[in-house]
PDB file of C-alpha atoms and ligand atoms in Angstrom:
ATOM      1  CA  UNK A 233      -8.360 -21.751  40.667  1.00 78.00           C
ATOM      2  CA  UNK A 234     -10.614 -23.721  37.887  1.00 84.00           C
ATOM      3  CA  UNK A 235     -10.039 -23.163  34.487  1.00 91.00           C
ATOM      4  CA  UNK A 236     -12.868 -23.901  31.759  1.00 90.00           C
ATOM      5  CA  UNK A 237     -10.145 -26.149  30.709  1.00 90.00           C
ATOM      6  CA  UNK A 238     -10.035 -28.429  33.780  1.00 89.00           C
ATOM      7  CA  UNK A 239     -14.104 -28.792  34.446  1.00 86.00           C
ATOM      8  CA  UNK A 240     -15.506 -29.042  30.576  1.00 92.00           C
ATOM      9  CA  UNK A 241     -16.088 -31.921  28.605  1.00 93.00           C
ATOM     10  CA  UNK A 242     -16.465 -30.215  25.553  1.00 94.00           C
ATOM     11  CA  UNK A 243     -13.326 -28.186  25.910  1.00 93.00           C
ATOM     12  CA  UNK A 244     -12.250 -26.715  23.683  1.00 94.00           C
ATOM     13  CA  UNK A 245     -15.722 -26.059  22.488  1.00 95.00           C
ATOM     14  CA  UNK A 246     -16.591 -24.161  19.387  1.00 96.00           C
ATOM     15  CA  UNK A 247     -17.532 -20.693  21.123  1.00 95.00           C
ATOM     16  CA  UNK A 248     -13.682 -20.941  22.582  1.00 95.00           C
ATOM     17  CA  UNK A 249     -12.119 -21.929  19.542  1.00 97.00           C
ATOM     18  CA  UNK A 250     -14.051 -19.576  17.396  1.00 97.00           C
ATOM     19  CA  UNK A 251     -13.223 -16.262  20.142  1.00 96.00           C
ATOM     20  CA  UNK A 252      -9.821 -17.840  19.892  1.00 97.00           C
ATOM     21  CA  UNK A 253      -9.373 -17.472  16.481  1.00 97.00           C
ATOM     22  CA  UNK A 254     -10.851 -14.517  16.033  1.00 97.00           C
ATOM     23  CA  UNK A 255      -8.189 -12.776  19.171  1.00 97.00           C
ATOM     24  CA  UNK A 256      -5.544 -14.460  16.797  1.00 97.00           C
ATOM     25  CA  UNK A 257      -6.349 -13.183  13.871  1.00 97.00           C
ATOM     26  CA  UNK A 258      -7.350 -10.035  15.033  1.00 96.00           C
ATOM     27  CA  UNK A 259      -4.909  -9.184  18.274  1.00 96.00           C
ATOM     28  CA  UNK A 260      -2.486 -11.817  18.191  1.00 95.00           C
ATOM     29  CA  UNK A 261      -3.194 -12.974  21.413  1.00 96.00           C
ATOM     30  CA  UNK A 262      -4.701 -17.184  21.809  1.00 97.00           C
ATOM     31  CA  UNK A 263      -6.481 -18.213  24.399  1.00 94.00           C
ATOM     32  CA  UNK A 264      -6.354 -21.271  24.255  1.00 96.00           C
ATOM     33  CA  UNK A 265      -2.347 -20.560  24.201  1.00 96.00           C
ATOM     34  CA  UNK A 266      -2.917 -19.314  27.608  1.00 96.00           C
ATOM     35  CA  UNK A 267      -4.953 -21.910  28.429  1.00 95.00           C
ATOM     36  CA  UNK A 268      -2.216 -24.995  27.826  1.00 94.00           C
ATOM     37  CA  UNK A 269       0.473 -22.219  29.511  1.00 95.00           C
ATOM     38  CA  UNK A 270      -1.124 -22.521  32.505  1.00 94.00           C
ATOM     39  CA  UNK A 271      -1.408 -26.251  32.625  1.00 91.00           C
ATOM     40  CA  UNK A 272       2.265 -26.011  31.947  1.00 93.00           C
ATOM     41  CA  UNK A 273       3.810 -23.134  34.236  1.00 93.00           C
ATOM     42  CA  UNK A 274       1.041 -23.559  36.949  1.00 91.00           C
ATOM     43  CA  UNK A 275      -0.726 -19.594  37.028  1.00 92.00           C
ATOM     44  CA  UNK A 276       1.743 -17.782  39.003  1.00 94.00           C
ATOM     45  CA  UNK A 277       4.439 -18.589  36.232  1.00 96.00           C
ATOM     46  CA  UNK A 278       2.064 -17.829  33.768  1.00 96.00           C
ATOM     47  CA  UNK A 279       1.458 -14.666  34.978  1.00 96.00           C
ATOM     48  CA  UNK A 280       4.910 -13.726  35.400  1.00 96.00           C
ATOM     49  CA  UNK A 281       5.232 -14.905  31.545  1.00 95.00           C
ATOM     50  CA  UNK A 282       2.505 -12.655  30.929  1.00 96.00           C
ATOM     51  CA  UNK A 283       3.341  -9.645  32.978  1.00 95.00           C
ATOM     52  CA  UNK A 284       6.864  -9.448  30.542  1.00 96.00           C
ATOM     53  CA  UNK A 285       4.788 -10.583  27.081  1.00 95.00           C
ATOM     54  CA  UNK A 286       2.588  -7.775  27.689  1.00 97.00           C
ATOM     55  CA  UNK A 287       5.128  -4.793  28.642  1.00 97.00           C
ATOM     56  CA  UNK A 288       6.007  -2.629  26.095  1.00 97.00           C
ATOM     57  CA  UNK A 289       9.718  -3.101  24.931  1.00 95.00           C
ATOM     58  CA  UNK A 290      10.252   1.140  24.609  1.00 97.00           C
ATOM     59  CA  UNK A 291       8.618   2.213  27.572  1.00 98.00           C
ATOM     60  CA  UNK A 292       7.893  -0.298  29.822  1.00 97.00           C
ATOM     61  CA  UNK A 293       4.267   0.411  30.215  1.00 97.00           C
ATOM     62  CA  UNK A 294       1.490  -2.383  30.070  1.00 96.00           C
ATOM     63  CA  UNK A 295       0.468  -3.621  26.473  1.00 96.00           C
ATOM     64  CA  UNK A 296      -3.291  -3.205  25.917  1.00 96.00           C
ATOM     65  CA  UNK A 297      -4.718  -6.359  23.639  1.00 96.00           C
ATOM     66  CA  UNK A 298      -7.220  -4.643  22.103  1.00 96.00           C
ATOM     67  CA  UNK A 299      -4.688  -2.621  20.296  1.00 95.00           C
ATOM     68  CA  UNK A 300      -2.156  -2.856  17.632  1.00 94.00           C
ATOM     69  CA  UNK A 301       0.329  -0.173  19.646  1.00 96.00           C
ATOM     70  CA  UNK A 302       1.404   1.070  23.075  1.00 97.00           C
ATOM     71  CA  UNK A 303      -1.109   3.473  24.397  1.00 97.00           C
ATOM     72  CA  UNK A 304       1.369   4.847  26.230  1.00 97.00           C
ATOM     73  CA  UNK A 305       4.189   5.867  23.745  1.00 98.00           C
ATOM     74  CA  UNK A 306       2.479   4.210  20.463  1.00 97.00           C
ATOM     75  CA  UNK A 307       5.469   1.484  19.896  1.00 97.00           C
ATOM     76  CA  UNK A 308       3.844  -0.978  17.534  1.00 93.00           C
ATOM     77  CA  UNK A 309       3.505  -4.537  18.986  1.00 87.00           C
TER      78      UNK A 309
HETATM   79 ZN1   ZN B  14       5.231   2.127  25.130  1.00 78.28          ZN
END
């Protein structure tokens, strides 16, 4: 699997690092973050890594990014 990271010679470009600040500020989630995680962990540890970031620590359920809370049970993340 390529990765913008891997194949661009103007990573990280200023569209990326401007959509990753705003998912910081905004949903606390980085991109780029993910980005250097899978460099690290190779993607099947990174999604592991992901699968248990993104679980909701009341119910279990699947964290949405785009929100602030479980849509689930609304347990703030
Ligand atoms: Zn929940």
């Amino acid at each position: 699997m390529l990765f913008c990271s891997d194949k661009c010679e103007k990573f990280p470009c200023a569209r990326l690092k401007n959509l990753d600040k705003r998912y910081r500020t905004k949903y606390k989630m980085s991109m780029l973050e993910n980005l250097e995680n899978i460099k690290k962990f190779e993607i099947k540890k990174f999604v592991k890594f992901e699968q248990k970031r993104w679980k909701c620590p009341k119910c279990g359920e699947l964290l949405c990014v785009h929100r602030d809370s479980c849509l689930n049970c609304g347990e703030k993340r």
